[in-house]
Coordinates of C-alpha atoms and ligand atoms in Angstrom, one line a residue:
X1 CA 0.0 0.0 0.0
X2 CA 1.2 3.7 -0.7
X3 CA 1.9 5.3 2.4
X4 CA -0.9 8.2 3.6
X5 CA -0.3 11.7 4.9
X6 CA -0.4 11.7 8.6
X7 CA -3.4 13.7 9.0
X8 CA -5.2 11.8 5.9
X9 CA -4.5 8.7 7.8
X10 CA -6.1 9.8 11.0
X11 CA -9.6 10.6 8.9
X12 CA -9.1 7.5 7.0
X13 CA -9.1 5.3 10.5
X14 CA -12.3 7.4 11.5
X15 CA -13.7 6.5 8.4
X16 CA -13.7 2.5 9.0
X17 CA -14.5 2.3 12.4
X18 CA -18.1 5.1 11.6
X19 CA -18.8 2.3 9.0
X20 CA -17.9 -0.8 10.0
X21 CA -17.8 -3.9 7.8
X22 CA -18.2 -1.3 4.4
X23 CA -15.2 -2.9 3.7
X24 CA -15.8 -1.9 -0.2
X25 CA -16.6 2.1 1.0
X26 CA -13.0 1.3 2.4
X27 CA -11.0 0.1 -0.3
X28 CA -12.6 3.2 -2.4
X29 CA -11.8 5.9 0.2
X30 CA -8.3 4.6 1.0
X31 CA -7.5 5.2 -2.7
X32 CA -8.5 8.3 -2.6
X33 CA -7.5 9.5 0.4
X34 CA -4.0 8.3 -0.4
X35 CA -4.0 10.8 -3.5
X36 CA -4.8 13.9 -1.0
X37 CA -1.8 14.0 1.3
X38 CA 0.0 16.7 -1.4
X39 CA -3.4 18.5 -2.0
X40 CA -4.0 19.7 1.5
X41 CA 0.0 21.1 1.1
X42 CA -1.1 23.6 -1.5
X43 CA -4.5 24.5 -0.2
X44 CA -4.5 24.4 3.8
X45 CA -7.7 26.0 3.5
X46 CA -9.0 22.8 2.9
X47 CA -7.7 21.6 6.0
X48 CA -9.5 24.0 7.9
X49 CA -13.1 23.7 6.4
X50 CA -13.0 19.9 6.9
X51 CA -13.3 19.4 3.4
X52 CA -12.2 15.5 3.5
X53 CA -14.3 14.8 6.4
X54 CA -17.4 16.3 5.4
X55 CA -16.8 14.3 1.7
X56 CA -16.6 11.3 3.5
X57 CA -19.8 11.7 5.3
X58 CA -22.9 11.4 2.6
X59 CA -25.1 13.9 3.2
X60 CA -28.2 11.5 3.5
X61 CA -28.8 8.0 3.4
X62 CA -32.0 6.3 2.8
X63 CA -32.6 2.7 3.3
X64 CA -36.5 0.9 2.3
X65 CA -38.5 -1.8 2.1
X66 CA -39.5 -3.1 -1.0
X67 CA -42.3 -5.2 -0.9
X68 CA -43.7 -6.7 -4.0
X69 CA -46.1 -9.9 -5.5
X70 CA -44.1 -11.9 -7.7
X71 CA -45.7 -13.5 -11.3
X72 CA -47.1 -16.6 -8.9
X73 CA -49.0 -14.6 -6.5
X74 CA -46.2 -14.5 -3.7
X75 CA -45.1 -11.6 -1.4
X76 CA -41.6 -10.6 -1.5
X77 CA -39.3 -8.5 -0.2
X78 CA -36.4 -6.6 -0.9
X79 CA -33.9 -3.9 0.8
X80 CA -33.7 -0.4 -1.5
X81 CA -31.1 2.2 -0.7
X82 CA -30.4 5.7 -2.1
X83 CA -27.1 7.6 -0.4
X84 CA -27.5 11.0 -1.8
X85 CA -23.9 12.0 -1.2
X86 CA -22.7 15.3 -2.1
X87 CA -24.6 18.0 -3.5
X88 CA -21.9 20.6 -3.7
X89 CA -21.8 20.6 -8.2
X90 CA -25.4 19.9 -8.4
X91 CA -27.6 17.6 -8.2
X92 CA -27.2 14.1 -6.9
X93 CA -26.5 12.0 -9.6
X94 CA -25.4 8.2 -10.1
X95 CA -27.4 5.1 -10.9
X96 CA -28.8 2.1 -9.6
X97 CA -28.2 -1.5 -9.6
X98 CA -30.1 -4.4 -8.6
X99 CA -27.7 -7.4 -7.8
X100 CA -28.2 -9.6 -5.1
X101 CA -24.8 -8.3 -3.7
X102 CA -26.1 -5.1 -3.2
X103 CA -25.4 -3.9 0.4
X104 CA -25.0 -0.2 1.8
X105 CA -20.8 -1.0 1.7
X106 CA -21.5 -1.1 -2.2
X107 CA -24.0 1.5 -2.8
X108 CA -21.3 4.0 -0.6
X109 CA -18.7 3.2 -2.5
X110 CA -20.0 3.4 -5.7
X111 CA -21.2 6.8 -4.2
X112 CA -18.3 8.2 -3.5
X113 CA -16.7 7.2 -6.4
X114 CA -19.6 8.9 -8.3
X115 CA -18.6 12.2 -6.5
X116 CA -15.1 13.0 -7.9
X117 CA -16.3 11.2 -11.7
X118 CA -18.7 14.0 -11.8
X119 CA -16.4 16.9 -10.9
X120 CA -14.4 15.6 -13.2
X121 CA -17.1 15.6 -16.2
X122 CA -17.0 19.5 -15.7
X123 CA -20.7 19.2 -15.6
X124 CA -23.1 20.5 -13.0
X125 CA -23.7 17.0 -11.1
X126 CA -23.4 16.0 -7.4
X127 CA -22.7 12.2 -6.5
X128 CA -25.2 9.8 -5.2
X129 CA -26.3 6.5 -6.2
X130 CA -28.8 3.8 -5.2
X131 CA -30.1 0.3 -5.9
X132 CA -31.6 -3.3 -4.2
X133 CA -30.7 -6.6 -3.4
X134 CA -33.3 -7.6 -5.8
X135 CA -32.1 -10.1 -8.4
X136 CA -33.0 -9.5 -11.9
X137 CA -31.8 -12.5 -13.4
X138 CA -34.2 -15.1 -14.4
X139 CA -37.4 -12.5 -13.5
X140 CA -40.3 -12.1 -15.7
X141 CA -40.8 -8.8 -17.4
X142 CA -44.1 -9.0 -14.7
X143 CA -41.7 -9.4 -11.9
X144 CA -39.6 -6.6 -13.0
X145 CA -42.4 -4.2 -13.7
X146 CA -43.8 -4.7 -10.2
X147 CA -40.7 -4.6 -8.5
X148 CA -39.7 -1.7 -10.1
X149 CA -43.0 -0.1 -9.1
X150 CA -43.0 -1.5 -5.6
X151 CA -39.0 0.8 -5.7
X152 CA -40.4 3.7 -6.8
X153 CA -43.4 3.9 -4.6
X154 CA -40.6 5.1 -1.7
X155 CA -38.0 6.3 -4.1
X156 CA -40.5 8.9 -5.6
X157 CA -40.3 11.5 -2.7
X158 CA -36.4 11.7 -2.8
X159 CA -35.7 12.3 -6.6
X160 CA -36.6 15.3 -8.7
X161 CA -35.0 17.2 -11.6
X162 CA -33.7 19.9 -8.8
X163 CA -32.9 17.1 -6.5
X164 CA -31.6 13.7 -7.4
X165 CA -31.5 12.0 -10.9
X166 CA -31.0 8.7 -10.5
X167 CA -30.1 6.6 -14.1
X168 CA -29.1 2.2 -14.8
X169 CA -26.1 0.4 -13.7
X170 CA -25.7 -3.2 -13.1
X171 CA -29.1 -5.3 -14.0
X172 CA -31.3 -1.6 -14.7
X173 CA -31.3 -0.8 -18.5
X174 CA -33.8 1.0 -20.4
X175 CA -36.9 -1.6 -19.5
X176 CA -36.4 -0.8 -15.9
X177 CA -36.0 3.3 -16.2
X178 CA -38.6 2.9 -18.7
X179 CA -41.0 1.0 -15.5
X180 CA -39.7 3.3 -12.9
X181 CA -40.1 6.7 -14.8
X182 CA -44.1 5.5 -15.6
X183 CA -44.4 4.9 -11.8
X184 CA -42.9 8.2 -10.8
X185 CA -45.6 10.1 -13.3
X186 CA -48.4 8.3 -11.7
X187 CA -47.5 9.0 -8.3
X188 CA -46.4 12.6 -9.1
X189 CA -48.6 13.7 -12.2
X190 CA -46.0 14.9 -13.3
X191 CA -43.6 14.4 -16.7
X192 CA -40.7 15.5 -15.2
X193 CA -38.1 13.9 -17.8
X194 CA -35.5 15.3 -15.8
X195 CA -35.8 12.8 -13.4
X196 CA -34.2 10.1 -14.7
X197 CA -31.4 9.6 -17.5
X198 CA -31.2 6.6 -19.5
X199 CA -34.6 6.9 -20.9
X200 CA -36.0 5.5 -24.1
X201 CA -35.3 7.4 -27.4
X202 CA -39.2 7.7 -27.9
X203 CA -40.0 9.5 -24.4
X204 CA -36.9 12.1 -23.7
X205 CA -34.1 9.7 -23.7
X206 CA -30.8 10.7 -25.2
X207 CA -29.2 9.5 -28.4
X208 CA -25.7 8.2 -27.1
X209 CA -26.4 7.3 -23.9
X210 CA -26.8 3.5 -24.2
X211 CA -23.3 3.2 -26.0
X212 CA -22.0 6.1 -24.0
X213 CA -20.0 4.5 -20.9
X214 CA -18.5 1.7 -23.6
X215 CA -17.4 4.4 -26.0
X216 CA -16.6 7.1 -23.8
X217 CA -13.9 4.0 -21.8
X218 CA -12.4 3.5 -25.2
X219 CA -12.3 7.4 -26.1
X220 CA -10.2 7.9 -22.7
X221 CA -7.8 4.8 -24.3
X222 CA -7.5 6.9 -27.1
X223 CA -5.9 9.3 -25.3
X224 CA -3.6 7.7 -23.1
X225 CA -2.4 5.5 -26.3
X226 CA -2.1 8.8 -28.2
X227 CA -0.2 10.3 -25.1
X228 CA 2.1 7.3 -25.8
X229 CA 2.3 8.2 -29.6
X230 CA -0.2 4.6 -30.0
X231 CA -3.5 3.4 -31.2
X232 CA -5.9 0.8 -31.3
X233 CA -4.6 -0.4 -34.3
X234 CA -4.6 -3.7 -34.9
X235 CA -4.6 -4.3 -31.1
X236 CA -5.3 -7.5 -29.3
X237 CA -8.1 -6.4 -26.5
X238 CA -9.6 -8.4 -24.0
X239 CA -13.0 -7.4 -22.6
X240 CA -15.0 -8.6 -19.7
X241 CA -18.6 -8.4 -18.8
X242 CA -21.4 -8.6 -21.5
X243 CA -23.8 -6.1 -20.8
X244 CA -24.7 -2.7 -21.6
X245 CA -20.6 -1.3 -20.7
X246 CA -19.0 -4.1 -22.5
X247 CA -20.8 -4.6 -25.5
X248 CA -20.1 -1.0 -26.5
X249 CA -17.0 -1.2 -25.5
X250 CA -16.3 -3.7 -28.0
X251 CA -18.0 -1.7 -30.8
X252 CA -16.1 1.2 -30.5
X253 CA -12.7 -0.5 -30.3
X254 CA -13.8 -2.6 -33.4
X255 CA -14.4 0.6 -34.6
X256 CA -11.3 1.8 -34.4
X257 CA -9.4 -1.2 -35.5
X258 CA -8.9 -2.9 -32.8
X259 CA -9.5 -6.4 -32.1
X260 CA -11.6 -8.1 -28.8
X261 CA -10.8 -11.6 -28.6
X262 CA -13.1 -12.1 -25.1
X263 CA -16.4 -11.2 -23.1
X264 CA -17.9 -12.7 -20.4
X265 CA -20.5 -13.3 -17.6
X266 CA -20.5 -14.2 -13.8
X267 CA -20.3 -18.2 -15.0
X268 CA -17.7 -18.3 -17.8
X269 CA -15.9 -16.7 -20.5
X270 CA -15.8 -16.4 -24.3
X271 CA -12.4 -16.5 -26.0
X272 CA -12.3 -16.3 -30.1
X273 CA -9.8 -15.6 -31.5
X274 CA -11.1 -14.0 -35.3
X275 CA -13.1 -11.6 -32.6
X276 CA -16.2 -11.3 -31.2
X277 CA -18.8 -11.0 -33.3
X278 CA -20.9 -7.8 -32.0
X279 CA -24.3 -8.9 -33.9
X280 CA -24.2 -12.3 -31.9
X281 CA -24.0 -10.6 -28.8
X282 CA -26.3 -8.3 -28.9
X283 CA -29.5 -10.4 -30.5
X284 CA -27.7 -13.0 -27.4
X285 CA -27.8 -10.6 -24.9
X286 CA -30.1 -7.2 -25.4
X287 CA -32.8 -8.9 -28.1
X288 CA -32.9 -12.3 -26.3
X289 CA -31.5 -11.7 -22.8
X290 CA -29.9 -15.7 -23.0
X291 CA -26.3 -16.2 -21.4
X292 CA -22.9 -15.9 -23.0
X293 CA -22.2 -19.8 -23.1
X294 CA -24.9 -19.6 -26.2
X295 CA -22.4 -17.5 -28.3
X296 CA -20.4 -20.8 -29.0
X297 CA -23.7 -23.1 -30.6
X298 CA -23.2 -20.1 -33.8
X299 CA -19.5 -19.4 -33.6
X300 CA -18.1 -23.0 -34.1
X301 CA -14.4 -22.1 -33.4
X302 CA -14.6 -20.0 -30.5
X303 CA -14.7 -21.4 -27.1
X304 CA -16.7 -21.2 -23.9
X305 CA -14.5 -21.4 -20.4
X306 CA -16.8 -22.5 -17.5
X307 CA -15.5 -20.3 -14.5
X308 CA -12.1 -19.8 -16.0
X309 CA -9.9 -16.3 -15.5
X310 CA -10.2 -14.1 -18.4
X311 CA -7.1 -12.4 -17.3
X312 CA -5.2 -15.0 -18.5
X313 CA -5.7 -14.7 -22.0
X314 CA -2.7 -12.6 -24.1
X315 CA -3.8 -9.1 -24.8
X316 CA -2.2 -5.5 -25.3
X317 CA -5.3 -3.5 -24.1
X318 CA -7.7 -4.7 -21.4
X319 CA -11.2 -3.4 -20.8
X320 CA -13.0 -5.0 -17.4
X321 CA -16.5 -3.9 -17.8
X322 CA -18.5 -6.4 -15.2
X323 CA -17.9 -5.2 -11.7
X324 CA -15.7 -4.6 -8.9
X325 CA -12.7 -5.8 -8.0
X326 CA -12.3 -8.2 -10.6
X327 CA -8.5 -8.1 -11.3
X328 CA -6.1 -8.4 -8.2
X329 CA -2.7 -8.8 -8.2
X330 CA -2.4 -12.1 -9.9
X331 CA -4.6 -11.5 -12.4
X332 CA -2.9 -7.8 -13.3
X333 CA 0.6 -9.6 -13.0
X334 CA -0.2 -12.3 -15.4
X335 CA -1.8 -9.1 -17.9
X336 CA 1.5 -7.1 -17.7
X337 CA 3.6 -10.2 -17.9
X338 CA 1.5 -11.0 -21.2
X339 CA 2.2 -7.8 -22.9
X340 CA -0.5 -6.0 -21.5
X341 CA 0.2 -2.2 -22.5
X342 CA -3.2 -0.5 -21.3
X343 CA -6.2 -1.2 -19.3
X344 CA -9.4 1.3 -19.1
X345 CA -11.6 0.5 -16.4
X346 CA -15.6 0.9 -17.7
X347 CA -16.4 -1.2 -14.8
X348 CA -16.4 0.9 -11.1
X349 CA -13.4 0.1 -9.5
X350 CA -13.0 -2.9 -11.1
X351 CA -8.7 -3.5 -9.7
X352 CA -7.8 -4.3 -6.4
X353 CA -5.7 -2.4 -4.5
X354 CA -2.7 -4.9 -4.9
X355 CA -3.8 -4.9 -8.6
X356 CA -3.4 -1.2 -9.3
X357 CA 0.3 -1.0 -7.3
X358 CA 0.8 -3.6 -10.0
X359 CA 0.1 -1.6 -13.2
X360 CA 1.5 1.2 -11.6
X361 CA 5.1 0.8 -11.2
X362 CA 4.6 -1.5 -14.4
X363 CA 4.1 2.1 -15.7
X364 CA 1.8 0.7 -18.5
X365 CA -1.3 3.4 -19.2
X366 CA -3.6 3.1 -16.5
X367 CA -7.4 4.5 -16.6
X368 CA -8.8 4.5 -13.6
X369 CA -13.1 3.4 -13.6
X370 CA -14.1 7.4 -11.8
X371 CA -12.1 8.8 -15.2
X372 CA -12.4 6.1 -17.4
X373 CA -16.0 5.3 -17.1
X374 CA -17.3 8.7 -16.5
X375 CA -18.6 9.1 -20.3
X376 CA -22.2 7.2 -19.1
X377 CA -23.2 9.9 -16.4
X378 CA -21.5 12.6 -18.9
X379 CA -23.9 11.7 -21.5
X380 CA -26.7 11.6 -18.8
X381 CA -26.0 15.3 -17.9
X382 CA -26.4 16.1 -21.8
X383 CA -29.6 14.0 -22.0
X384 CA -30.4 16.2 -18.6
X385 CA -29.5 19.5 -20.9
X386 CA -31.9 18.0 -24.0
X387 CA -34.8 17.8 -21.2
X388 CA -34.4 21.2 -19.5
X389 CA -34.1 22.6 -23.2
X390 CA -36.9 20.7 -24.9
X391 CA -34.9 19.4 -27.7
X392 CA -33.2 16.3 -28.9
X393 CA -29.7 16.3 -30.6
X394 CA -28.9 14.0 -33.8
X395 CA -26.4 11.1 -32.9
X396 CA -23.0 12.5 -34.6
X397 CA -23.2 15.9 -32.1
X398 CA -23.8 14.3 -29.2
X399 CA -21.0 11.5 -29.5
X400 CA -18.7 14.4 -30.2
X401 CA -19.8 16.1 -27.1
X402 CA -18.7 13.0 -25.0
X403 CA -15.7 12.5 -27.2
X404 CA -15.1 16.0 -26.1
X405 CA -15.4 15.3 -23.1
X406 CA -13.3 12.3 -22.2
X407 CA -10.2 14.4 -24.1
X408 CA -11.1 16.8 -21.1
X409 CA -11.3 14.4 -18.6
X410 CA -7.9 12.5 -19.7
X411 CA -5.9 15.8 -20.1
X412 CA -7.4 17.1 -16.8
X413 CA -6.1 13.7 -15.3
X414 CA -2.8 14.0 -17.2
X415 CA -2.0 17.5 -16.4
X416 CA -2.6 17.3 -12.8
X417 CA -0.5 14.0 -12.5
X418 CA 2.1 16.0 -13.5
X419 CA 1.7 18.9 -11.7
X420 CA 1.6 16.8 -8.5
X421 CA 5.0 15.0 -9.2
X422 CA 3.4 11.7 -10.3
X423 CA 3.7 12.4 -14.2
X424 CA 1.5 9.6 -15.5
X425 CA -0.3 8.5 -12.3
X426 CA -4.2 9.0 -14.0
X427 CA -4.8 7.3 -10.3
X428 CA -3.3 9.9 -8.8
X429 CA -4.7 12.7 -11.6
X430 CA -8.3 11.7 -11.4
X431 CA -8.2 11.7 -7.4
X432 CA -6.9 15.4 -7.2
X433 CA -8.6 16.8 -10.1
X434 CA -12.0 15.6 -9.5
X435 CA -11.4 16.2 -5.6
X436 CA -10.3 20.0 -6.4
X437 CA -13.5 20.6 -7.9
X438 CA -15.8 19.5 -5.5
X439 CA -13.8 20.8 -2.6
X440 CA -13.7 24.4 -4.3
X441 CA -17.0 24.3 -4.4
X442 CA -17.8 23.4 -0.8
X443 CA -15.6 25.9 0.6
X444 CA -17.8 28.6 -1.4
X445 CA -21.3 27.2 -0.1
X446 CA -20.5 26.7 3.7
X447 CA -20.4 24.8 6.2
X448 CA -23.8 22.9 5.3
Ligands
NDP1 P1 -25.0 -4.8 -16.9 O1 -26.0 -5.3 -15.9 O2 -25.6 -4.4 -18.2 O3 -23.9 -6.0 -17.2 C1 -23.1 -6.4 -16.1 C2 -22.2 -7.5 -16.7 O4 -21.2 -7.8 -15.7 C3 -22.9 -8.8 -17.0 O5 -22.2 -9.5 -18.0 C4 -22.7 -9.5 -15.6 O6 -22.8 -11.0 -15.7 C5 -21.4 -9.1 -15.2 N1 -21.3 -9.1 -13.7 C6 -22.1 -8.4 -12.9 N2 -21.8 -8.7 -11.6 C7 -20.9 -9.7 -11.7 C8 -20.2 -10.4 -10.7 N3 -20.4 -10.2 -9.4 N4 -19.2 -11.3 -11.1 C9 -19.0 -11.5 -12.5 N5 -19.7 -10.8 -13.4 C10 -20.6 -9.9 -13.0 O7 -24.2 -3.7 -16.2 P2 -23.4 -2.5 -16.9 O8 -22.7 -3.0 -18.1 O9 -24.2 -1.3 -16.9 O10 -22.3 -2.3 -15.7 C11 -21.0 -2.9 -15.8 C12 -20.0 -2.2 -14.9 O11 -19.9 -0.8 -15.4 C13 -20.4 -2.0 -13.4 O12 -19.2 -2.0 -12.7 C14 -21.0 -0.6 -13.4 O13 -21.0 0.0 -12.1 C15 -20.1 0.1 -14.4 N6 -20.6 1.4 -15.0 C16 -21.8 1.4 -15.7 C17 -22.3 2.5 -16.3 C18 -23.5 2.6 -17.1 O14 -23.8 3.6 -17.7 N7 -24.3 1.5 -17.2 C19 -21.5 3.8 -16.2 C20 -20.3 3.7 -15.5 C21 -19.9 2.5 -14.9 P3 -24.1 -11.7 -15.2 O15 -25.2 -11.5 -16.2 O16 -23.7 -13.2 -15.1 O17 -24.5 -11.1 -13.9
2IT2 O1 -21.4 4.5 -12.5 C1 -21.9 5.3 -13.3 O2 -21.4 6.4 -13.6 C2 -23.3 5.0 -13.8 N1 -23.8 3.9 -13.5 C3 -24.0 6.0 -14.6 C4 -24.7 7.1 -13.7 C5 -25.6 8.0 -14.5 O3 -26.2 8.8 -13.7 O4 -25.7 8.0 -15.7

């Protein structure tokens, strides 16, 4: 572990034992915290207004029941949760998942995360984020619908357009906003589309946004392989996940002539070697919601791996895109060992800590998820801007906004590695910039 500042460490230990057994909350403040000894150096002011303290603390937490009737007629119920974490930017924003793992360690983590992603957008978006232990998989669309219902019968009185603007994450696509945002008009009269992001195309939703985390991951790639005078050119990639993050992920790299070999799910993994074939996966996956192992009953000649390590197929350029600490230190010792040259995280925090010290003094380009990944809630704030305005923008301008965008974030991340002595440390980069921002900003408003 990097050693912490003295007085970091001190807020860090108070952290851990006000929130016991978060160990993920843990894992994500460490990393940040570690990145702040230097910042508090050049602005003592921050010091003095408690600034780390008060952006450890969310500024509300709520925790519900969820009960709901399944397809057969059953009652069952669920936990929801919504930490509405800081508000300094703007609004609280960040998503939801539904995964059985789902536990207030996760949801905080992912919150805080969420925080310094958003500063770093350069858009007007607090950090919050939200979701259920309910498990999606194998669910009717009836079960969905009602539980989704069931979630926004609480979740209604906390959100608004002003407020809190929630948006998918793992196991909530477009179906599930689609259920939750019908829910929140009925109980509210009101079509606010403001409310959530991630809508359908036909009722306020914004072009871009479903491909937006995947391509905006691979734009921030770009740039670091362009900082390295590279490309994706014929590249050999390795992706993991199969949903909504990696499936664009592996069109945009495709697109720019790269090459994925892999994908995966929480049972196995793909490997095929001519690449994977995009089409496939998508009527697999978004037409026909089956699992991965299908892909090899059309594709003859790839293979299937039964709860096998993706990490240890070759690759120059790797993309996890599933969930949270995914790679550790094995699996990112065996990826740098194999000629590993790059990995962008569109999954949150998807490395270990072990596994991060690993690819950093490898010194290969390293994107962390809170800059990496931060072209999905970017491309939420435009669809936000389209709402408030009335208006929808054509595909081709708002992919160049997020392109924009991510070239912001990764020279943002870039410069300020360097300014801090830790010239190509984006870990390092994305910490302090997206930290400045916020902490700016709470300084101005207050202690509130
Ligand atoms: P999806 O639900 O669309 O897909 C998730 C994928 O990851 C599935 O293939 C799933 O496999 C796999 N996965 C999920 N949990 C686990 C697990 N515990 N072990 C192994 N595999 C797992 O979610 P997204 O694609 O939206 O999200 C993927 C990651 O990207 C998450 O970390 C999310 O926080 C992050 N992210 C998402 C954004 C978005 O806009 N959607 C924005 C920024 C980050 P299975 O079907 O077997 O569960
Ligand atoms: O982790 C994330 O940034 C998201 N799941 C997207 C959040 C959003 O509000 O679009």
């Amino acid at each position: 572990m990097p050693r912490m500042d003295e007085k970091v460490e001190t807020i860090y230990h108070d952290v851990v034992s006000r929130n016991p057994g978060e160990t993920e909350f843990h894992q994500a403040t460490r990393e940040v915290l570690e990145s702040l000894g230097p910042v508090l150096v050049k602005h003592p002011e921050f010091t003095g207004h408690k600034i780390i303290e008060r952006i450890c603390e969310p500024e509300r937490q709520i925790i519900f029941r969820v009960p709901w009737r399944d397809d057969k007629g059953e009652v069952q119920i669920n936990r929801g949760f919504r930490v509405e974490f800081n508000s300094a930017l703007g609004p609280y924003k960040g998503g939801l998942r539904f995964h059985p793992s789902v536990y207030l360690g996760i949801v905080k983590f992912l919150g805080f995360e969420q925080i310094f992603k958003n500063a770093l957008t350069g858009l007007p978006i607090g950090g919050g984020k939200g979701g259920s232990d309910f498990d999606p998989k194998g669910k009717s669309n009836d079960d969905i619908m009602s539980f989704c219902q069931s979630f926004m019968n609480e979740l209604y009185r906390h959100i608004g357009q002003y407020t809190d603007v929630p948006a998918g994450d793992i196991g909530v696509g477009g179906r599930e906003i689609g259920f939750m945002f019908g829910q929140y008009k009925r109980i509210t009269n009101r079509w606010e589309s403001g409310v959530l992001t991630g809508k359908g195309l036909d009722w306020g939703g914004s072009l871009v946004r479903t491909e937006a985390t995947g391509y905006g991951a691979v734009f921030f790639v770009e740039e670091m392989l362009k900082a390295r005078k590279d490309t994706f050119e014929g590249k050999i990639c390795s992706v993991s996940g199969s949903g909504n993050v990696a499936i664009y992920t592996i069109e945009k790299i495709h697109q720019l002539g790269g090459k994925v070999v892999t994908c995966s799910d929480s049972n196995g993994y793909i490997y095929d070697e001519k690449g994977i074939d995009l089409q496939l996966m998508q009527q697999l996956k978004e037409v026909e919601r089956r699992r991965i192992k299908d892909y090899v009953q059309y594709r003859k000649h790839a293979k299937y791996v039964a709860k096998g390590n993706i990490w240890e197929v070759p690759c120059q350029v790797a993309m996890p895109s599933a969930t949270q600490n995914e790679i550790n230190g094995s699996d990112a010792a065996k990826l740098v060992k194999n000629g590993c040259i790059a990995v962008g995280e569109g999954a949150n925090m998807p490395t270990t800590p072990e596994g991060v010290k690993i690819f950093l003094e490898a010194q290969i380009a390293y994107g962390p998820g809170k800059a990496a990944n931060a072209g999905g809630v970017a491309t939420s704030a435009l669809e936000m801007q389209q709402n408030a305005q009335r208006d929808s923008w054509t595909f081709e301008h708002t992919e160049k906004r997020l392109q924009e965008i991510m070239k912001n974030i990764h020279e943002l991340c870039y410069e300020t590695a360097i300014e801090y002595g830790t010239p190509g440390n984006y870990v390092n980069g994305a910490n302090i910039a997206g930290f400045i921002r916020v902490a700016k900003a709470m300084v101005a408003l207050g202690v509130v």
